[in-house]
Amino acid sequence: VMGLVFLSGDEDTYVDGGKTRNTLDRNAPHFKVVTYGRALHEIDNEVPAIREAMSVEILEFLLRL
């Protein structure tokens, strides 16, 4: 199964990106993980540059299916 995961940066106090990344590396190393270092946990509501980059990643992922 293919997977795509978006992670926020270190400033996110709601989601622990490092622990999430470790879990993904251990259990789903084949998933594509995209980290937005300046984003918080609600990436789809971020500034346009981050939100639009995420939208492109999603579309490209879906087109490969």
Short mmCIF file of N, CA and C in Angstrom, two decimals:
data_model
loop_
_atom_site.label_atom_id
_atom_site.label_comp_id
_atom_site.label_asym_id
_atom_site.label_seq_id
_atom_site.Cartn_x
_atom_site.Cartn_y
_atom_site.Cartn_z
N VAL A 1 0.85 -1.18 0.00
CA VAL A 1 0.00 0.00 0.00
C VAL A 1 0.88 1.23 0.00
N MET A 2 0.59 2.13 -0.91
CA MET A 2 1.31 3.39 -0.95
C MET A 2 0.75 4.34 0.10
N GLY A 3 1.56 5.24 0.58
CA GLY A 3 1.09 6.20 1.58
C GLY A 3 1.77 7.54 1.42
N LEU A 4 1.07 8.56 1.84
CA LEU A 4 1.59 9.92 1.81
C LEU A 4 1.24 10.56 3.14
N VAL A 5 2.24 11.06 3.83
CA VAL A 5 2.04 11.66 5.15
C VAL A 5 2.64 13.05 5.15
N PHE A 6 1.91 13.99 5.72
CA PHE A 6 2.39 15.35 5.87
C PHE A 6 2.65 15.61 7.35
N LEU A 7 3.82 16.16 7.64
CA LEU A 7 4.18 16.49 9.01
C LEU A 7 4.47 17.97 9.14
N SER A 8 4.12 18.49 10.29
CA SER A 8 4.41 19.88 10.60
C SER A 8 5.80 19.98 11.22
N GLY A 9 6.19 21.20 11.52
CA GLY A 9 7.52 21.44 12.04
C GLY A 9 7.62 21.33 13.55
N ASP A 10 8.80 21.65 14.05
CA ASP A 10 9.10 21.54 15.47
C ASP A 10 8.30 22.50 16.34
N GLU A 11 7.79 23.57 15.76
CA GLU A 11 7.03 24.54 16.53
C GLU A 11 5.60 24.08 16.82
N ASP A 12 5.19 22.99 16.22
CA ASP A 12 3.84 22.46 16.45
C ASP A 12 3.81 21.84 17.85
N THR A 13 2.99 22.38 18.72
CA THR A 13 2.89 21.86 20.09
C THR A 13 1.79 20.82 20.23
N TYR A 14 1.09 20.52 19.15
CA TYR A 14 -0.02 19.58 19.17
C TYR A 14 0.40 18.20 18.67
N VAL A 15 1.22 18.16 17.64
CA VAL A 15 1.66 16.90 17.04
C VAL A 15 3.18 16.80 17.20
N ASP A 16 3.64 15.65 17.63
CA ASP A 16 5.08 15.41 17.77
C ASP A 16 5.57 14.78 16.47
N GLY A 17 6.07 15.62 15.58
CA GLY A 17 6.52 15.17 14.27
C GLY A 17 7.65 14.16 14.34
N GLY A 18 8.56 14.35 15.29
CA GLY A 18 9.68 13.42 15.42
C GLY A 18 9.24 12.02 15.77
N LYS A 19 8.34 11.90 16.74
CA LYS A 19 7.83 10.59 17.13
C LYS A 19 7.01 9.97 16.01
N THR A 20 6.23 10.81 15.33
CA THR A 20 5.44 10.31 14.20
C THR A 20 6.36 9.78 13.11
N ARG A 21 7.40 10.53 12.81
CA ARG A 21 8.37 10.12 11.79
C ARG A 21 9.04 8.80 12.17
N ASN A 22 9.41 8.65 13.44
CA ASN A 22 10.03 7.40 13.90
C ASN A 22 9.08 6.22 13.73
N THR A 23 7.82 6.42 14.06
CA THR A 23 6.83 5.36 13.90
C THR A 23 6.66 4.99 12.44
N LEU A 24 6.61 6.00 11.58
CA LEU A 24 6.48 5.74 10.14
C LEU A 24 7.71 5.02 9.61
N ASP A 25 8.89 5.45 10.02
CA ASP A 25 10.12 4.81 9.56
C ASP A 25 10.15 3.34 9.96
N ARG A 26 9.62 3.05 11.13
CA ARG A 26 9.62 1.68 11.65
C ARG A 26 8.54 0.82 10.99
N ASN A 27 7.34 1.39 10.81
CA ASN A 27 6.19 0.60 10.38
C ASN A 27 5.77 0.79 8.92
N ALA A 28 6.19 1.87 8.31
CA ALA A 28 5.81 2.14 6.92
C ALA A 28 6.93 2.88 6.20
N PRO A 29 8.10 2.27 6.11
CA PRO A 29 9.24 2.97 5.51
C PRO A 29 9.04 3.31 4.03
N HIS A 30 8.08 2.67 3.40
CA HIS A 30 7.82 2.93 1.99
C HIS A 30 6.89 4.14 1.77
N PHE A 31 6.32 4.68 2.84
CA PHE A 31 5.46 5.86 2.71
C PHE A 31 6.31 7.08 2.37
N LYS A 32 5.76 7.96 1.57
CA LYS A 32 6.41 9.23 1.32
C LYS A 32 6.01 10.18 2.45
N VAL A 33 7.00 10.79 3.08
CA VAL A 33 6.75 11.71 4.17
C VAL A 33 7.24 13.09 3.74
N VAL A 34 6.37 14.06 3.82
CA VAL A 34 6.70 15.44 3.47
C VAL A 34 6.57 16.28 4.73
N THR A 35 7.64 16.95 5.10
CA THR A 35 7.63 17.78 6.30
C THR A 35 7.68 19.24 5.91
N TYR A 36 6.79 20.00 6.49
CA TYR A 36 6.76 21.45 6.32
C TYR A 36 7.23 22.05 7.64
N GLY A 37 8.50 22.41 7.68
CA GLY A 37 9.15 22.84 8.90
C GLY A 37 8.53 24.05 9.58
N ARG A 38 7.92 24.91 8.83
CA ARG A 38 7.34 26.12 9.42
C ARG A 38 5.84 26.00 9.64
N ALA A 39 5.29 24.83 9.36
CA ALA A 39 3.85 24.63 9.48
C ALA A 39 3.47 24.11 10.86
N LEU A 40 2.23 24.37 11.23
CA LEU A 40 1.66 23.78 12.43
C LEU A 40 0.80 22.61 12.02
N HIS A 41 0.04 22.04 12.93
CA HIS A 41 -0.63 20.77 12.65
C HIS A 41 -1.77 20.86 11.64
N GLU A 42 -2.29 22.02 11.37
CA GLU A 42 -3.37 22.16 10.40
C GLU A 42 -2.81 22.68 9.08
N ILE A 43 -2.09 21.82 8.38
CA ILE A 43 -1.32 22.24 7.21
C ILE A 43 -2.22 22.79 6.11
N ASP A 44 -3.44 22.26 5.99
CA ASP A 44 -4.33 22.74 4.93
C ASP A 44 -4.84 24.16 5.20
N ASN A 45 -4.62 24.68 6.39
CA ASN A 45 -5.00 26.06 6.72
C ASN A 45 -3.80 26.97 6.90
N GLU A 46 -2.67 26.56 6.38
CA GLU A 46 -1.45 27.35 6.49
C GLU A 46 -1.42 28.47 5.46
N VAL A 47 -0.32 29.20 5.45
CA VAL A 47 -0.13 30.27 4.47
C VAL A 47 -0.20 29.65 3.08
N PRO A 48 -0.56 30.45 2.08
CA PRO A 48 -0.74 29.91 0.73
C PRO A 48 0.43 29.09 0.20
N ALA A 49 1.65 29.50 0.43
CA ALA A 49 2.79 28.77 -0.12
C ALA A 49 2.85 27.33 0.41
N ILE A 50 2.57 27.15 1.68
CA ILE A 50 2.59 25.80 2.27
C ILE A 50 1.36 25.02 1.82
N ARG A 51 0.21 25.65 1.91
CA ARG A 51 -1.05 24.97 1.53
C ARG A 51 -1.02 24.54 0.07
N GLU A 52 -0.53 25.39 -0.81
CA GLU A 52 -0.48 25.07 -2.24
C GLU A 52 0.54 23.97 -2.53
N ALA A 53 1.67 24.00 -1.83
CA ALA A 53 2.66 22.94 -2.02
C ALA A 53 2.09 21.59 -1.59
N MET A 54 1.32 21.58 -0.50
CA MET A 54 0.69 20.35 -0.06
C MET A 54 -0.33 19.86 -1.08
N SER A 55 -1.09 20.77 -1.65
CA SER A 55 -2.09 20.40 -2.65
C SER A 55 -1.43 19.75 -3.86
N VAL A 56 -0.31 20.28 -4.29
CA VAL A 56 0.44 19.70 -5.42
C VAL A 56 0.91 18.29 -5.08
N GLU A 57 1.44 18.11 -3.88
CA GLU A 57 1.89 16.78 -3.45
C GLU A 57 0.74 15.78 -3.48
N ILE A 58 -0.42 16.19 -2.99
CA ILE A 58 -1.59 15.31 -2.97
C ILE A 58 -1.99 14.93 -4.39
N LEU A 59 -2.09 15.90 -5.26
CA LEU A 59 -2.48 15.64 -6.64
C LEU A 59 -1.49 14.72 -7.33
N GLU A 60 -0.21 14.96 -7.17
CA GLU A 60 0.80 14.11 -7.79
C GLU A 60 0.72 12.69 -7.26
N PHE A 61 0.48 12.54 -5.96
CA PHE A 61 0.35 11.22 -5.36
C PHE A 61 -0.85 10.49 -5.96
N LEU A 62 -1.99 11.16 -6.05
CA LEU A 62 -3.20 10.53 -6.58
C LEU A 62 -3.06 10.18 -8.05
N LEU A 63 -2.37 11.00 -8.81
CA LEU A 63 -2.17 10.72 -10.23
C LEU A 63 -1.30 9.48 -10.45
N ARG A 64 -0.46 9.14 -9.47
CA ARG A 64 0.40 7.95 -9.60
C ARG A 64 -0.37 6.66 -9.27
N LEU A 65 -1.55 6.76 -8.70
CA LEU A 65 -2.30 5.55 -8.30
C LEU A 65 -2.92 4.86 -9.48
#
